[in-house]
Every structure is written in C-alpha cells, then in structure tokens.
Amino acid sequence: EPEVTQTPSHQVTQMGQEVILRCVPISNHLYFYWYRQILGQKVEFLVSFYNNEISEKSEIFDDQFSVERPDGSNFTLKIRSTKLEDSAMYFCASSDSRGNTIYFGEGSWLTVV
Amino acid sequence: GIQVEQSPPDLILQEGANSTLRCNFSDSVNNLQWFHQNPWGQLINLFYIPSGTKQNGRLSATTVATERYSLLYISSSQTTDSGVYFCAVGPVTGGGNKLTFGTGTQLKVEL
C-alpha cells in the first residue's frame, strides 16, 4: 500500500535554529498537509497545500513557518527560528481529492532545547 | 469551526472484552476518519467513514451523519489494541479540506 514518508524521524535542535522537515506524499495525491501534536494533546492542523499554494492555514502557522514543494515529489515544512514550544510531533499527510481519505506519515519528533 | 467530542476519555478493559467509543461532531461532514495512535506515536488509519457502517476484522464503525455522531466498536480486545483512538472530521462547508481531531480516547487493555 502506498504511504507517506517523513524524514527525519527525530530531530533535536537548539532554540533559534532553523529546521526543515521533509515529506514524500503519495505519488498521485494533490492535497498536502502538515499537522502537529504536542505531547499528550490532540492533533492540530497547521496548513494545507494545493496547486502549488497554501489553501488554508491555522493560527499556529505564523510567519516562522513556511511550506514548499521544491520538486514533484517532496513537501517540506520549515521553521525559521525554533522556540521551545515548537517541540512536538509533526505529521505530514496527503489526499487525492477533497473529502477523501487523508493518509498520514509516521511523524517527525522535533525536540527544541 | 467544527467541534469534535470523544467519549469516554479513558477506558481500561480486560483482554477479550468489547467496547464502544463515541465521537460527536457539531456540523455536517464530508470526511470522518478513525485513527489509532500506537505507543510510538504513529497514526494508523482505521476507517474512512463519513456515513454508513464498515467492518475490518475485530473493528467496526458506524456513522449516523444526520445525527452527527460516529461509533467505533472493538470486539475481543487484545493488548495490542492499547493506545489512543482519535476521531477526525472534515466539515462540508467552511473547513477547507482539513481534518479537525477530537481529544481522543485513551484505551488500555490488560491481561
């Protein structure tokens, strides 16, 4: 079964450093997403991306965050200057159309120290 | 935005027992998914079920869209069923194509 893959699985970074989380969505999918989950809390939506642009973003997704689809297969989340409160599991997801199943990757644990 | 409530928040079962998890949502949806988050944090897709009933082995789910709730049934529970179960919904209007997650049900299955 096709799957969404994410790298790295775990990253530790110093506060103030830039982090890039990478994702390879399922190949024929058109919608891409990032979600995050702070330890012990529910999963929260960050941003959705369609047709090479952001289609929706949450209040969490401020100017410190950006997304990019640099080529036909990768989808990245960049955090420009990490804060302690950015420590979380970040999930990439994709779907083939609106309203259909959204498939999640295995997540990237980010620890900011 | 759409509100998603799950119950119970915590559940402890003996191995072999059956259980029902509930998800209530506040608006019409075109997407409803159930996930199992395992101890390693991975979100495992269980069902895509905006309406109707589906079964997969010991698990089944029913969504009554007109009454805005969904149920996840676990039969003959096993210790490997332990973890957090999330319901997530995508509204028909006003929500783009994102999923809003509930706060989850923490399930522990004991021997």
mmCIF file of C-alpha atoms in Angstrom:
data_model
loop_
_atom_site.group_PDB
_atom_site.id
_atom_site.type_symbol
_atom_site.label_atom_id
_atom_site.label_comp_id
_atom_site.label_asym_id
_atom_site.label_seq_id
_atom_site.Cartn_x
_atom_site.Cartn_y
_atom_site.Cartn_z
ATOM 1 C CA GLU A 1 0.000 0.000 0.000
ATOM 2 C CA PRO A 2 1.364 3.466 -0.878
ATOM 3 C CA GLU A 3 2.432 5.508 2.093
ATOM 4 C CA VAL A 4 3.519 8.972 3.123
ATOM 5 C CA THR A 5 7.145 9.005 4.229
ATOM 6 C CA GLN A 6 8.772 11.557 6.518
ATOM 7 C CA THR A 7 12.329 12.422 7.465
ATOM 8 C CA PRO A 8 13.860 12.772 9.932
ATOM 9 C CA SER A 9 12.021 10.568 12.385
ATOM 10 C CA HIS A 10 13.506 12.527 15.277
ATOM 11 C CA GLN A 11 15.452 15.780 15.440
ATOM 12 C CA VAL A 12 16.892 17.688 18.361
ATOM 13 C CA THR A 13 17.701 21.315 17.721
ATOM 14 C CA GLN A 14 18.859 24.369 19.624
ATOM 15 C CA MET A 15 16.368 27.143 20.235
ATOM 16 C CA GLY A 16 16.625 29.749 17.491
ATOM 17 C CA GLN A 17 17.871 27.322 14.857
ATOM 18 C CA GLU A 18 16.115 26.640 11.576
ATOM 19 C CA VAL A 19 14.581 23.242 11.000
ATOM 20 C CA ILE A 20 13.342 21.623 7.800
ATOM 21 C CA LEU A 21 11.072 18.604 7.984
ATOM 22 C CA ARG A 22 10.691 16.611 4.809
ATOM 23 C CA CYS A 23 7.851 14.552 3.428
ATOM 24 C CA VAL A 24 7.194 12.482 0.345
ATOM 25 C CA PRO A 25 3.405 12.336 -0.168
ATOM 26 C CA ILE A 26 1.663 9.522 -2.008
ATOM 27 C CA SER A 27 2.527 9.964 -5.670
ATOM 28 C CA ASN A 28 -0.869 10.638 -7.256
ATOM 29 C CA HIS A 29 -2.139 12.851 -4.443
ATOM 30 C CA LEU A 30 -2.889 16.518 -4.962
ATOM 31 C CA TYR A 31 -3.570 17.831 -1.448
ATOM 32 C CA PHE A 32 -0.805 18.030 1.139
ATOM 33 C CA TYR A 33 -0.940 18.904 4.816
ATOM 34 C CA TRP A 34 1.080 19.409 7.932
ATOM 35 C CA TYR A 35 -0.308 18.725 11.380
ATOM 36 C CA ARG A 36 1.354 18.780 14.752
ATOM 37 C CA GLN A 37 0.780 17.126 18.098
ATOM 38 C CA ILE A 38 2.260 18.460 21.307
ATOM 39 C CA LEU A 39 2.964 15.612 23.725
ATOM 40 C CA GLY A 40 -0.234 14.431 25.406
ATOM 41 C CA GLN A 41 -2.500 16.669 23.357
ATOM 42 C CA LYS A 42 -4.667 16.262 20.297
ATOM 43 C CA VAL A 43 -3.517 16.545 16.721
ATOM 44 C CA GLU A 44 -3.802 20.099 15.332
ATOM 45 C CA PHE A 45 -3.981 21.282 11.756
ATOM 46 C CA LEU A 46 -1.201 23.610 10.584
ATOM 47 C CA VAL A 47 -1.513 24.091 6.846
ATOM 48 C CA SER A 48 -2.917 22.635 3.644
ATOM 49 C CA PHE A 49 -1.326 22.988 0.203
ATOM 50 C CA TYR A 50 -2.941 22.514 -3.176
ATOM 51 C CA ASN A 51 -1.977 23.501 -6.707
ATOM 52 C CA ASN A 52 1.383 24.840 -5.524
ATOM 53 C CA GLU A 53 -0.003 27.236 -2.984
ATOM 54 C CA ILE A 54 -1.285 27.342 0.564
ATOM 55 C CA SER A 55 -5.036 26.745 0.547
ATOM 56 C CA GLU A 56 -5.599 27.148 4.268
ATOM 57 C CA LYS A 57 -3.557 27.720 7.402
ATOM 58 C CA SER A 58 -4.273 27.808 11.108
ATOM 59 C CA GLU A 59 -3.393 30.475 13.661
ATOM 60 C CA ILE A 60 -0.441 28.327 14.703
ATOM 61 C CA PHE A 61 1.104 28.691 11.235
ATOM 62 C CA ASP A 62 2.632 32.128 11.714
ATOM 63 C CA ASP A 63 5.499 33.853 9.899
ATOM 64 C CA GLN A 64 8.020 31.458 11.445
ATOM 65 C CA PHE A 65 6.574 28.609 9.403
ATOM 66 C CA SER A 66 6.708 28.032 5.671
ATOM 67 C CA VAL A 67 5.988 25.167 3.302
ATOM 68 C CA GLU A 68 7.396 24.333 -0.070
ATOM 69 C CA ARG A 69 7.071 21.738 -2.770
ATOM 70 C CA PRO A 70 10.534 22.072 -4.301
ATOM 71 C CA ASP A 71 10.069 19.316 -6.878
ATOM 72 C CA GLY A 72 7.435 16.824 -7.985
ATOM 73 C CA SER A 73 7.783 14.545 -5.002
ATOM 74 C CA ASN A 74 8.867 16.381 -1.848
ATOM 75 C CA PHE A 75 6.876 18.597 0.501
ATOM 76 C CA THR A 76 8.728 20.448 3.243
ATOM 77 C CA LEU A 77 7.912 22.344 6.417
ATOM 78 C CA LYS A 78 10.430 24.958 7.543
ATOM 79 C CA ILE A 79 10.530 26.538 10.969
ATOM 80 C CA ARG A 80 12.808 29.568 10.732
ATOM 81 C CA SER A 81 13.717 30.203 14.365
ATOM 82 C CA THR A 82 12.592 27.413 16.635
ATOM 83 C CA LYS A 83 11.125 28.017 20.069
ATOM 84 C CA LEU A 84 10.793 25.631 22.995
ATOM 85 C CA GLU A 85 7.046 25.452 22.367
ATOM 86 C CA ASP A 86 7.641 24.133 18.846
ATOM 87 C CA SER A 87 8.623 20.798 20.395
ATOM 88 C CA ALA A 88 6.046 18.364 19.043
ATOM 89 C CA MET A 89 5.392 15.523 16.659
ATOM 90 C CA TYR A 90 4.865 16.868 13.147
ATOM 91 C CA PHE A 91 2.770 14.816 10.765
ATOM 92 C CA CYS A 92 2.708 15.174 7.014
ATOM 93 C CA ALA A 93 -0.405 13.957 5.205
ATOM 94 C CA SER A 94 -1.832 13.781 1.710
ATOM 95 C CA SER A 95 -5.076 13.032 -0.097
ATOM 96 C CA ASP A 96 -6.136 12.619 -3.703
ATOM 97 C CA SER A 97 -9.183 14.871 -3.541
ATOM 98 C CA ARG A 98 -11.314 16.951 -1.233
ATOM 99 C CA GLY A 99 -13.287 14.864 1.227
ATOM 100 C CA ASN A 100 -11.465 11.612 0.574
ATOM 101 C CA THR A 101 -9.224 9.668 2.932
ATOM 102 C CA ILE A 102 -6.270 11.651 4.252
ATOM 103 C CA TYR A 103 -3.189 9.483 4.772
ATOM 104 C CA PHE A 104 -0.675 10.367 7.461
ATOM 105 C CA GLY A 105 3.025 9.750 7.646
ATOM 106 C CA GLU A 106 4.737 8.272 10.680
ATOM 107 C CA GLY A 107 5.659 11.677 12.026
ATOM 108 C CA SER A 108 8.801 13.612 12.861
ATOM 109 C CA TRP A 109 9.554 14.224 16.514
ATOM 110 C CA LEU A 110 11.048 17.681 16.986
ATOM 111 C CA THR A 111 12.680 18.494 20.293
ATOM 112 C CA VAL A 112 13.835 22.078 20.831
ATOM 113 C CA VAL A 113 16.316 22.554 23.664
ATOM 114 C CA GLY B 1 -15.152 25.914 13.493
ATOM 115 C CA ILE B 2 -16.490 22.421 13.871
ATOM 116 C CA GLN B 3 -16.344 20.862 17.339
ATOM 117 C CA VAL B 4 -15.452 17.210 17.913
ATOM 118 C CA GLU B 5 -16.049 15.464 21.221
ATOM 119 C CA GLN B 6 -14.999 11.941 22.065
ATOM 120 C CA SER B 7 -16.070 9.713 24.921
ATOM 121 C CA PRO B 8 -15.016 8.186 27.149
ATOM 122 C CA PRO B 9 -11.687 9.975 27.615
ATOM 123 C CA ASP B 10 -10.155 6.907 29.248
ATOM 124 C CA LEU B 11 -11.040 3.240 29.147
ATOM 125 C CA ILE B 12 -9.495 0.185 30.765
ATOM 126 C CA LEU B 13 -10.525 -3.249 29.524
ATOM 127 C CA GLN B 14 -9.678 -6.826 30.270
ATOM 128 C CA GLU B 15 -8.393 -8.734 27.285
ATOM 129 C CA GLY B 16 -11.305 -10.266 25.389
ATOM 130 C CA ALA B 17 -13.806 -7.582 26.338
ATOM 131 C CA ASN B 18 -15.779 -5.480 23.861
ATOM 132 C CA SER B 19 -16.008 -1.694 23.818
ATOM 133 C CA THR B 20 -17.712 1.192 22.069
ATOM 134 C CA LEU B 21 -16.066 4.558 21.521
ATOM 135 C CA ARG B 22 -18.159 7.564 20.565
ATOM 136 C CA CYS B 23 -17.472 10.682 18.503
ATOM 137 C CA ASN B 24 -19.928 13.599 18.368
ATOM 138 C CA PHE B 25 -19.473 16.463 15.940
ATOM 139 C CA SER B 26 -21.196 19.788 15.625
ATOM 140 C CA ASP B 27 -21.705 20.222 11.869
ATOM 141 C CA SER B 28 -22.256 18.299 8.645
ATOM 142 C CA VAL B 29 -19.163 16.457 7.446
ATOM 143 C CA ASN B 30 -17.837 15.115 4.168
ATOM 144 C CA ASN B 31 -14.985 13.282 5.833
ATOM 145 C CA LEU B 32 -14.757 11.301 9.044
ATOM 146 C CA GLN B 33 -11.787 9.124 9.895
ATOM 147 C CA TRP B 34 -10.900 6.990 12.890
ATOM 148 C CA PHE B 35 -7.258 6.599 13.833
ATOM 149 C CA HIS B 36 -5.329 4.503 16.305
ATOM 150 C CA GLN B 37 -2.214 6.160 17.689
ATOM 151 C CA ASN B 38 0.174 3.478 18.825
ATOM 152 C CA PRO B 39 2.725 3.856 21.643
ATOM 153 C CA TRP B 40 5.334 5.042 19.109
ATOM 154 C CA GLY B 41 3.112 7.932 18.098
ATOM 155 C CA GLN B 42 2.155 6.658 14.669
ATOM 156 C CA LEU B 43 -1.365 7.462 13.445
ATOM 157 C CA ILE B 44 -2.854 4.342 11.920
ATOM 158 C CA ASN B 45 -5.852 4.822 9.626
ATOM 159 C CA LEU B 46 -8.686 2.585 10.813
ATOM 160 C CA PHE B 47 -11.701 3.782 8.841
ATOM 161 C CA TYR B 48 -12.785 6.434 6.402
ATOM 162 C CA ILE B 49 -16.475 6.596 7.244
ATOM 163 C CA PRO B 50 -18.398 9.868 6.650
ATOM 164 C CA SER B 51 -21.573 7.766 6.681
ATOM 165 C CA GLY B 52 -22.719 4.164 6.954
ATOM 166 C CA THR B 53 -21.104 1.113 8.503
ATOM 167 C CA LYS B 54 -17.815 -0.649 7.837
ATOM 168 C CA GLN B 55 -16.071 -3.618 9.362
ATOM 169 C CA ASN B 56 -12.449 -4.677 9.386
ATOM 170 C CA GLY B 57 -11.739 -7.773 11.427
ATOM 171 C CA ARG B 58 -12.477 -7.142 15.090
ATOM 172 C CA LEU B 59 -13.148 -3.462 14.440
ATOM 173 C CA SER B 60 -16.238 -1.884 13.018
ATOM 174 C CA ALA B 61 -17.531 1.659 12.752
ATOM 175 C CA THR B 62 -20.859 3.329 12.175
ATOM 176 C CA THR B 63 -21.520 6.957 11.343
ATOM 177 C CA VAL B 64 -25.005 8.428 11.552
ATOM 178 C CA ALA B 65 -24.388 11.646 9.686
ATOM 179 C CA THR B 66 -27.880 13.056 10.199
ATOM 180 C CA GLU B 67 -27.438 12.788 13.975
ATOM 181 C CA ARG B 68 -23.796 13.869 13.895
ATOM 182 C CA TYR B 69 -22.113 11.003 15.644
ATOM 183 C CA SER B 70 -19.901 8.032 14.921
ATOM 184 C CA LEU B 71 -19.174 4.887 16.900
ATOM 185 C CA LEU B 72 -16.127 2.656 16.853
ATOM 186 C CA TYR B 73 -16.613 -0.894 18.088
ATOM 187 C CA ILE B 74 -13.739 -3.036 19.276
ATOM 188 C CA SER B 75 -14.558 -6.674 19.882
ATOM 189 C CA SER B 76 -12.463 -9.290 21.669
ATOM 190 C CA SER B 77 -9.900 -6.651 22.621
ATOM 191 C CA GLN B 78 -6.204 -7.502 22.713
ATOM 192 C CA THR B 79 -3.301 -5.823 24.472
ATOM 193 C CA THR B 80 -2.105 -4.569 21.085
ATOM 194 C CA ASP B 81 -5.302 -2.504 20.845
ATOM 195 C CA SER B 82 -3.952 -0.235 23.581
ATOM 196 C CA GLY B 83 -3.280 3.352 22.618
ATOM 197 C CA VAL B 84 -5.248 6.465 21.800
ATOM 198 C CA TYR B 85 -8.162 6.416 19.384
ATOM 199 C CA PHE B 86 -8.894 9.640 17.545
ATOM 200 C CA CYS B 87 -11.898 10.660 15.544
ATOM 201 C CA ALA B 88 -11.258 13.403 12.981
ATOM 202 C CA VAL B 89 -13.765 15.183 10.770
ATOM 203 C CA GLY B 90 -13.789 17.401 7.728
ATOM 204 C CA PRO B 91 -16.783 19.760 7.501
ATOM 205 C CA VAL B 92 -18.851 20.124 4.355
ATOM 206 C CA THR B 93 -18.625 23.899 4.460
ATOM 207 C CA GLY B 94 -16.184 26.412 5.817
ATOM 208 C CA GLY B 95 -13.415 23.999 6.726
ATOM 209 C CA GLY B 96 -11.374 23.750 3.588
ATOM 210 C CA ASN B 97 -10.018 20.248 3.264
ATOM 211 C CA LYS B 98 -8.553 19.890 6.740
ATOM 212 C CA LEU B 99 -9.406 17.435 9.488
ATOM 213 C CA THR B 100 -10.345 18.570 12.972
ATOM 214 C CA PHE B 101 -9.383 15.996 15.591
ATOM 215 C CA GLY B 102 -11.139 15.123 18.806
ATOM 216 C CA THR B 103 -9.242 14.834 22.063
ATOM 217 C CA GLY B 104 -9.149 11.063 21.823
ATOM 218 C CA THR B 105 -9.978 8.027 23.922
ATOM 219 C CA GLN B 106 -7.038 6.502 25.788
ATOM 220 C CA LEU B 107 -7.554 2.734 25.794
ATOM 221 C CA LYS B 108 -5.602 0.309 27.915
ATOM 222 C CA VAL B 109 -6.193 -3.421 27.513
ATOM 223 C CA GLU B 110 -4.916 -5.550 30.368
ATOM 224 C CA LEU B 111 -4.275 -9.290 30.584
#
